[in-house]
N, CA, C and O atoms as a MOPAC input file, in Angstrom:
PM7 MOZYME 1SCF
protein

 N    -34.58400 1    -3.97500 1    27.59300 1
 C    -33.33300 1    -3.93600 1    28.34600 1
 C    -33.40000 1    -2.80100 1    29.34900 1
 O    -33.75200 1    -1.68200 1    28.97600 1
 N    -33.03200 1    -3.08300 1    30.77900 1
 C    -32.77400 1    -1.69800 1    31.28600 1
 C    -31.75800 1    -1.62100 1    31.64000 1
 O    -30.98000 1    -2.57400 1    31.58100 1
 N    -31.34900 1    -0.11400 1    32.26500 1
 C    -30.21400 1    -0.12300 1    32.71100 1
 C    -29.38100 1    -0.61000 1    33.71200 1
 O    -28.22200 1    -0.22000 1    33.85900 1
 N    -29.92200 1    -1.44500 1    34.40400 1
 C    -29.22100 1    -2.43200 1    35.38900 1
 C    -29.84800 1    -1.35500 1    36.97700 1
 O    -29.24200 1    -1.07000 1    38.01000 1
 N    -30.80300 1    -1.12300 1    36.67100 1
 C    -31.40900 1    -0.30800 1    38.00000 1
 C    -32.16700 1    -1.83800 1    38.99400 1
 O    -32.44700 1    -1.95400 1    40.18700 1
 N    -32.25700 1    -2.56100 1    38.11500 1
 C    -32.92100 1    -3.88700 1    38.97500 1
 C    -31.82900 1    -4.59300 1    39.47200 1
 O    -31.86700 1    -5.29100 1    40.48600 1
 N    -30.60100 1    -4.36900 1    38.57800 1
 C    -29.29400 1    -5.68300 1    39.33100 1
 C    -28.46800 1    -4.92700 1    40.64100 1
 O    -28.18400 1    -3.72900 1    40.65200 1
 N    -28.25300 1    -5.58500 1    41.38400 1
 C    -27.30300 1    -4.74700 1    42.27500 1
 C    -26.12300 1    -6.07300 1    42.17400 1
 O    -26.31500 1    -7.28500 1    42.07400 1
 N    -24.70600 1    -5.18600 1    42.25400 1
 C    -23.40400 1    -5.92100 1    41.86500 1
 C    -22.26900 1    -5.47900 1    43.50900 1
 O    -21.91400 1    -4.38300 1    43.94100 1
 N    -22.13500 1    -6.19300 1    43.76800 1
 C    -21.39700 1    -5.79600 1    45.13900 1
 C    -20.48300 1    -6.95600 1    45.64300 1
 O    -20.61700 1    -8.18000 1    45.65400 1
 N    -19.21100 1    -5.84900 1    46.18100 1
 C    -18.41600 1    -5.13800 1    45.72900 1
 C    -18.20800 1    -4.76600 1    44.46300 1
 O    -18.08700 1    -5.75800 1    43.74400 1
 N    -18.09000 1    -3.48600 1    43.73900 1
 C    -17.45600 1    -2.71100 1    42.86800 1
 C    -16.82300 1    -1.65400 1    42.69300 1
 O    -17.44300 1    -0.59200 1    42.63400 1
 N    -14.93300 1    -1.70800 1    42.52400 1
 C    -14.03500 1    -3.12900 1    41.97000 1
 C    -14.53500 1    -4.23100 1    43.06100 1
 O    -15.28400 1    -3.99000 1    44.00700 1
 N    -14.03300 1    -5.33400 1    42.77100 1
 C    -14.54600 1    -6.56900 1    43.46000 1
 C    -12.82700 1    -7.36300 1    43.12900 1
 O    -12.26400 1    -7.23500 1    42.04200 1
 N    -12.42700 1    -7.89000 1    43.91400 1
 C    -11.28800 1    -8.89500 1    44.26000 1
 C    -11.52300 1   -10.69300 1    44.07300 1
 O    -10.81300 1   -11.50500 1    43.48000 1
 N    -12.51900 1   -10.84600 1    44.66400 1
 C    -12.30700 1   -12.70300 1    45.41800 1
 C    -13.90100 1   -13.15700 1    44.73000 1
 O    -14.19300 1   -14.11000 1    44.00800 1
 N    -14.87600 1   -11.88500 1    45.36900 1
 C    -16.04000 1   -12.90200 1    44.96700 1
 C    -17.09900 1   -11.28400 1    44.52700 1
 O    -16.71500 1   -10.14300 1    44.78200 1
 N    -18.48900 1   -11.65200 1    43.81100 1
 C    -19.13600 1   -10.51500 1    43.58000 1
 C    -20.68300 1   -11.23700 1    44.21100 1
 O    -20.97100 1   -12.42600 1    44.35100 1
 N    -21.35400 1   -10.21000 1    44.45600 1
 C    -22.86000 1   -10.45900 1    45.08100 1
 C    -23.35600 1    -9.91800 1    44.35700 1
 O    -23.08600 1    -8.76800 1    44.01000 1
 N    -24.55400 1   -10.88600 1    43.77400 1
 C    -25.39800 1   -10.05100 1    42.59900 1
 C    -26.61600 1   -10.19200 1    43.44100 1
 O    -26.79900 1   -11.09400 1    44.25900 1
 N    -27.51500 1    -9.11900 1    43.13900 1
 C    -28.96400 1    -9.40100 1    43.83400 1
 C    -29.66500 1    -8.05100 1    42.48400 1
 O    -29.39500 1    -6.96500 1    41.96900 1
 N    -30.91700 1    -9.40200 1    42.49700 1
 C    -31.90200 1    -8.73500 1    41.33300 1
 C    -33.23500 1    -8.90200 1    42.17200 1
 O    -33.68000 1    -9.82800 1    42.84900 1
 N    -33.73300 1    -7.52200 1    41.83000 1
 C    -34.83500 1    -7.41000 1    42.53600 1
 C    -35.90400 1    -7.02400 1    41.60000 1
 O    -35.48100 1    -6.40100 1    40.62600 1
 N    -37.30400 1    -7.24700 1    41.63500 1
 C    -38.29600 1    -7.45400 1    40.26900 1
 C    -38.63300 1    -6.51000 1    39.40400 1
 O    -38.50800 1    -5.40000 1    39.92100 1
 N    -38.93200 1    -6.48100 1    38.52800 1
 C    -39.06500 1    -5.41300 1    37.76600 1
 C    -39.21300 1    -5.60800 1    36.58100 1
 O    -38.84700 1    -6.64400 1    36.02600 1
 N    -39.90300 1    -4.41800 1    35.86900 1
 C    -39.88400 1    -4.15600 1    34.32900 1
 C    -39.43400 1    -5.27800 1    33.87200 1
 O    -38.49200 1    -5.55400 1    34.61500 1
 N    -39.59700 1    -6.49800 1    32.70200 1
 C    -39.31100 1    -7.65300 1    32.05800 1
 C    -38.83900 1    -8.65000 1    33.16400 1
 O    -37.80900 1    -9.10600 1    32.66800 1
 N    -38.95900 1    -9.08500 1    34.04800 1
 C    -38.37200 1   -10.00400 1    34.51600 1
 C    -39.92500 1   -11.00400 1    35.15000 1
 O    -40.70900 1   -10.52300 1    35.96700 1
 N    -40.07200 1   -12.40200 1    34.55300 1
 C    -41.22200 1   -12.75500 1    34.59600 1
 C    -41.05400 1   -13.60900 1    36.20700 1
 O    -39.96600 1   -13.84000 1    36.73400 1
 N    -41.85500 1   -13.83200 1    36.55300 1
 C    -42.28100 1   -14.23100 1    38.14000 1
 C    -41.91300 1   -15.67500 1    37.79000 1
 O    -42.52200 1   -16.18500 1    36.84900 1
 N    -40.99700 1   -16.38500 1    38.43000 1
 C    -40.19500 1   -18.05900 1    38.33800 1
 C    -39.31600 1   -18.36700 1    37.22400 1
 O    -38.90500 1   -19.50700 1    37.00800 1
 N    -38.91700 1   -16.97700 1    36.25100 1
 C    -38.56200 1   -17.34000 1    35.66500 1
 C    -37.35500 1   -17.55300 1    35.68900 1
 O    -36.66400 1   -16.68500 1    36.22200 1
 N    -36.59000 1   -18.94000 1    35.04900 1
 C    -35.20500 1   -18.98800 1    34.90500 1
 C    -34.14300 1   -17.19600 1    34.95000 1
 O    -34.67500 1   -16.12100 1    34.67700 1
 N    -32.90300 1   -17.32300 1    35.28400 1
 C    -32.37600 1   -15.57100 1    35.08700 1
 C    -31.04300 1   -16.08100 1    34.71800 1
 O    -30.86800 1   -17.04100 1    35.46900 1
 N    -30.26400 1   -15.97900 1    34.14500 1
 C    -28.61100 1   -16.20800 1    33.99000 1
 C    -28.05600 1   -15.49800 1    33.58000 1
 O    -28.35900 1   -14.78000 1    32.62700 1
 N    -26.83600 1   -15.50800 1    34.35000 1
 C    -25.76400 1   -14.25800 1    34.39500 1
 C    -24.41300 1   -15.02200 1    33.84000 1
 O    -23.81500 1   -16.07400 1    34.06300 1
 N    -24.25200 1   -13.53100 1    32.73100 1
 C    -22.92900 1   -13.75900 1    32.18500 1
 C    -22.00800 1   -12.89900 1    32.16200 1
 O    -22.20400 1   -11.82100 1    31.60100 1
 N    -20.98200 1   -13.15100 1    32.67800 1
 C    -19.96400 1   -12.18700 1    32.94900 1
 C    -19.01700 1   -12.52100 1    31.74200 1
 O    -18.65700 1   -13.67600 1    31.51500 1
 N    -18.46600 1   -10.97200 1    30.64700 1
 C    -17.86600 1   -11.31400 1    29.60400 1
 C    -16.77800 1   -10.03400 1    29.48100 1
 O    -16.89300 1    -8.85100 1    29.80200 1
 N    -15.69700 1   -10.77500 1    28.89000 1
 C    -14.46500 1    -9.71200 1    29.06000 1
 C    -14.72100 1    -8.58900 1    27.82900 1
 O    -15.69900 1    -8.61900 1    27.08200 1
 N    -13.68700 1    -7.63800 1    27.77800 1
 C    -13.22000 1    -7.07700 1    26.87800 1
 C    -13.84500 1    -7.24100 1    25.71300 1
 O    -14.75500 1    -6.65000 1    25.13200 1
 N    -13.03400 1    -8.35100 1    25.44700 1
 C    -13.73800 1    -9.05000 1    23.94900 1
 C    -14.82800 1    -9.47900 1    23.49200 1
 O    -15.15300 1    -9.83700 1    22.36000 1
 N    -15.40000 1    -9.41500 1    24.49300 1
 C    -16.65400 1   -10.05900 1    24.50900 1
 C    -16.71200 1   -11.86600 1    24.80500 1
 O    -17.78000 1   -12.42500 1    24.55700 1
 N    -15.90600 1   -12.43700 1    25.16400 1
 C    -15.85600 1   -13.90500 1    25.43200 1
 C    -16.58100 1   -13.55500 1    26.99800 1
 O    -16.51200 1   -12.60400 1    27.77600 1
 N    -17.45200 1   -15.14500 1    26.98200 1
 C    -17.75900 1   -15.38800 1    28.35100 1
 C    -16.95600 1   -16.08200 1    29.04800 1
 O    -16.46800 1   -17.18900 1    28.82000 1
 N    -16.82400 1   -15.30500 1    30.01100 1
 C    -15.79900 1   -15.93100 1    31.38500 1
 C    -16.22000 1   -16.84700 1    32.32400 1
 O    -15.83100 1   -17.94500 1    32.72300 1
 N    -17.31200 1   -15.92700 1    32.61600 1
 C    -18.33000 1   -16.58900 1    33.70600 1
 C    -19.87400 1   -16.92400 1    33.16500 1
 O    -20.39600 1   -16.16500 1    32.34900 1
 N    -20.41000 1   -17.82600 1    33.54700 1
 C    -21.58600 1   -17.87800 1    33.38400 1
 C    -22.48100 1   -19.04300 1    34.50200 1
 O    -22.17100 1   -20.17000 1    34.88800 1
 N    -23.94600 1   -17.99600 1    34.84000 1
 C    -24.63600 1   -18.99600 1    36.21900 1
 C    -26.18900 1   -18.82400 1    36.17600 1
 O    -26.95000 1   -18.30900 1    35.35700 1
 N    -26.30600 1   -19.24800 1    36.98200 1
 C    -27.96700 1   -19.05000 1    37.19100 1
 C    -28.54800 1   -18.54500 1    38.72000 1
 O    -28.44100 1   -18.98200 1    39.86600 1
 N    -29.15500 1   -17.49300 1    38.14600 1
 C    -29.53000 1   -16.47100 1    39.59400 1
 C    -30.53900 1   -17.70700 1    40.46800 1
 O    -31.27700 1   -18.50600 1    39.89100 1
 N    -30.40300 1   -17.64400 1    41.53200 1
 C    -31.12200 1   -18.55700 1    42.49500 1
 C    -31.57400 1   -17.79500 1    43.63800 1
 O    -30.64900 1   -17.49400 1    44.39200 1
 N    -32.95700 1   -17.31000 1    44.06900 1
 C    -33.72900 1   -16.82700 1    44.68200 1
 C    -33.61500 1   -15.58400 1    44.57200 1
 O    -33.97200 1   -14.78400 1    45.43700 1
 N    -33.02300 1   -15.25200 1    43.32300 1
 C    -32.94200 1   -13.60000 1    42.77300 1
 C    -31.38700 1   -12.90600 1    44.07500 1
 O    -31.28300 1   -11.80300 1    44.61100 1
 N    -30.48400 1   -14.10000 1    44.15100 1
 C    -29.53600 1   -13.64400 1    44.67100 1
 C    -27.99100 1   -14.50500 1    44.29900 1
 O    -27.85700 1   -15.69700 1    44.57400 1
 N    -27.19800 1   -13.90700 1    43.82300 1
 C    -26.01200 1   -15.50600 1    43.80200 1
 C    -24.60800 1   -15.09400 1    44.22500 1
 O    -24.59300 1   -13.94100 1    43.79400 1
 N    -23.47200 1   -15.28100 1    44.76400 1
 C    -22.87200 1   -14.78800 1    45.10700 1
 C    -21.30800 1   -15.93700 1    44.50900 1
 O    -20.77900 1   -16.94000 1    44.98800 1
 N    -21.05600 1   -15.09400 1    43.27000 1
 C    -19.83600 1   -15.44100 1    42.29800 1
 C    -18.72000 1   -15.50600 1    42.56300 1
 O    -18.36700 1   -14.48800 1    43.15700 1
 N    -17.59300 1   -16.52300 1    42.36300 1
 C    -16.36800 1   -16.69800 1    42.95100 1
 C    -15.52400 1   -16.19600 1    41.60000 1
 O    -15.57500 1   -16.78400 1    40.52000 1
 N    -14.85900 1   -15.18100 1    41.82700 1
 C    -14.27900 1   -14.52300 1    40.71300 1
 C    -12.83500 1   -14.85500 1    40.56200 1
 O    -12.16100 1   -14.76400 1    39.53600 1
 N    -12.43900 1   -15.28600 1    41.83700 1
 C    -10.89800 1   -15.52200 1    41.88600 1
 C    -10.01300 1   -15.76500 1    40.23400 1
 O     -8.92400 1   -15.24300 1    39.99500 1
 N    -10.76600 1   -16.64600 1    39.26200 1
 C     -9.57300 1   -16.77800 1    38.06200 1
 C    -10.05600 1   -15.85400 1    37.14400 1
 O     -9.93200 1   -16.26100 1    35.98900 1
 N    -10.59500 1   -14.68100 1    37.25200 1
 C    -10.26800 1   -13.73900 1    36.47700 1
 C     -9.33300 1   -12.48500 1    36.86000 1
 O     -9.23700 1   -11.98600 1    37.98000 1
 N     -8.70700 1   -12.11100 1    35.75900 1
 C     -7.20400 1   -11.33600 1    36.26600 1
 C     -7.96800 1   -10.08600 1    35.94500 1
 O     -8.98700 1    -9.96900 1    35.26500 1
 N     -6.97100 1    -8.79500 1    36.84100 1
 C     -7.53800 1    -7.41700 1    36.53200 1
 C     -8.08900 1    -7.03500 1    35.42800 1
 O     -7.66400 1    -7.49700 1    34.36900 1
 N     -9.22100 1    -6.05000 1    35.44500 1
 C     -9.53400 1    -5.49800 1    34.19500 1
 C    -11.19000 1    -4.93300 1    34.40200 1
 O    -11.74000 1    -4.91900 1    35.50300 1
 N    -11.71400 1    -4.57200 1    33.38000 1
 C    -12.76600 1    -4.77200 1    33.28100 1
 C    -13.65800 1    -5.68300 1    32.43000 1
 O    -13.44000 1    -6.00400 1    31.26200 1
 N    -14.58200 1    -6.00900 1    33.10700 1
 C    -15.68800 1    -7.43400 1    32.86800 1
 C    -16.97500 1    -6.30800 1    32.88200 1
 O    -17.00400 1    -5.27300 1    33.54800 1
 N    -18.13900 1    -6.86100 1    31.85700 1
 C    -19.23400 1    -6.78000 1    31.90800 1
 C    -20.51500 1    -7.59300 1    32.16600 1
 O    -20.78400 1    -8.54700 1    31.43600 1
 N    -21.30200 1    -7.24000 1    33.17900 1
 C    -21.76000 1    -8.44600 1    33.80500 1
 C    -23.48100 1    -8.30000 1    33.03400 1
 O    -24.17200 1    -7.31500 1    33.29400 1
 N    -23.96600 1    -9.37300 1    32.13400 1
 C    -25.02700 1    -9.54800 1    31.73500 1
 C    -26.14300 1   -10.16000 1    32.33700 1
 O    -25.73000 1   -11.18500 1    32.88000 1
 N    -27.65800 1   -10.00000 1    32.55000 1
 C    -28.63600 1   -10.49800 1    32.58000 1
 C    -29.27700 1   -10.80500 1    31.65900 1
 O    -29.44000 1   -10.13400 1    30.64000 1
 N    -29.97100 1   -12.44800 1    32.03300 1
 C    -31.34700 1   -12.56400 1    30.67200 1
 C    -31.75500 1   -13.33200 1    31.53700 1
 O    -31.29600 1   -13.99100 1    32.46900 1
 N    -33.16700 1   -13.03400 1    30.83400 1
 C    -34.33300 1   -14.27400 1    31.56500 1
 C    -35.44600 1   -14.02800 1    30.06300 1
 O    -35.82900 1   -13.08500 1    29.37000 1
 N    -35.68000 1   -15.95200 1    30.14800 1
 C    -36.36000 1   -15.64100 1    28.93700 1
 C    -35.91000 1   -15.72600 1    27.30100 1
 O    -36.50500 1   -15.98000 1    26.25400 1
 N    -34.60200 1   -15.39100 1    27.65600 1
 C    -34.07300 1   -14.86200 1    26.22900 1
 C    -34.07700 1   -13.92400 1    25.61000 1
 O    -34.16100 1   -13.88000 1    24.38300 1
 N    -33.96100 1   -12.75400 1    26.56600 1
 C    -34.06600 1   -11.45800 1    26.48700 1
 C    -32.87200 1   -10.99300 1    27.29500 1
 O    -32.52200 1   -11.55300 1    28.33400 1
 N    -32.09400 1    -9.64700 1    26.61900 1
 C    -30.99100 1    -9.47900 1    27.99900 1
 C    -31.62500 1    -8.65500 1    28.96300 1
 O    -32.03500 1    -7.75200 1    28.23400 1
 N    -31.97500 1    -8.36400 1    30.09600 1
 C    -32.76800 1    -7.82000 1    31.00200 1
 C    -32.11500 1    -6.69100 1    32.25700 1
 O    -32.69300 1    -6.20700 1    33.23000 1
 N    -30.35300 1    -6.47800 1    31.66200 1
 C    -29.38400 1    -5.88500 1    32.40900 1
 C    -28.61100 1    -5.69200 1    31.81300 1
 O    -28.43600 1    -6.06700 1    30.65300 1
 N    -27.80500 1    -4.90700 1    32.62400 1
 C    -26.27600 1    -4.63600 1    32.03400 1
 C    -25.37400 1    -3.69700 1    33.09300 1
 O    -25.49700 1    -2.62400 1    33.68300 1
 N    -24.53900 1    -4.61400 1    32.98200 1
 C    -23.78700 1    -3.32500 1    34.18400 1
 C    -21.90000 1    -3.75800 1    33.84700 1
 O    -21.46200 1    -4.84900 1    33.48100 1
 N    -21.30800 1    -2.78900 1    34.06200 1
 C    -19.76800 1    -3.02000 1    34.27700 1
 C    -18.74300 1    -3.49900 1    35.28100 1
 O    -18.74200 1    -2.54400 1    36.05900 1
 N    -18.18400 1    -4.05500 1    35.58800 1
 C    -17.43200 1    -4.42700 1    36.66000 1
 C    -15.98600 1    -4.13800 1    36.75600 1
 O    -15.48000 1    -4.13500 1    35.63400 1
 N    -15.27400 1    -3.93100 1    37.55900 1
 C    -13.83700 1    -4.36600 1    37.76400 1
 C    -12.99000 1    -4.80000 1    38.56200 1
 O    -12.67500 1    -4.05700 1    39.49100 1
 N    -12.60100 1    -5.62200 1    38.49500 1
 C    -11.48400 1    -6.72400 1    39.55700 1
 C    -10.35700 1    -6.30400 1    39.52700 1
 O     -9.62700 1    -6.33000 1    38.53600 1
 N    -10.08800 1    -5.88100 1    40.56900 1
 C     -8.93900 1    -5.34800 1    41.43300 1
 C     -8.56900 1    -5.94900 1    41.98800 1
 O     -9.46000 1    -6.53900 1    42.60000 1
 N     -7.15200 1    -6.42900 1    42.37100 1
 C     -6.43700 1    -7.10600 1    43.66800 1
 C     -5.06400 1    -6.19600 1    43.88900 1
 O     -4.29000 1    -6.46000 1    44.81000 1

């Protein structure tokens, strides 16, 4: 796992939509599948997708303020981790 030095999350707080971009590194295998899960509080998944050319850009609109934690795996490994929060 690292510390999310490979994911970049943009805007953060974030409102409408978030830009994820993962760039290569430490565990992340060359074609491999990547999916991102964005999970509240509780740990329920809210969101969930699949990174596409190591870039995806998430429509966040039906999640309400707070903080969300946004997960990576590829593989079946979690390969990230970072925090988020949606502001409007």
């Amino acid at each position: 796992l690292t510390d999310g030095n490979y994911l970049s999350i943009l805007p953060n707080p974030a409102n409408e939509s978030l830009t994820l971009a993962l760039s290569k590194g430490e565990g992340i295998e060359p074609n491999a599948m990547v999916t991102i899960e964005i999970t509240n509080a509780f740990g329920q998944v809210v969101l969930s997708s699949t990174l596409k050319n190591n870039k995806e850009v998430l429509n966040i609109t039906h999640l309400s303020n707070g903080v969300y934690f946004v997960k990576v795996w590829s593989i079946n490994k979690q390969i990230g981790f970072k925090k988020i929060i949606v502001q409007r």
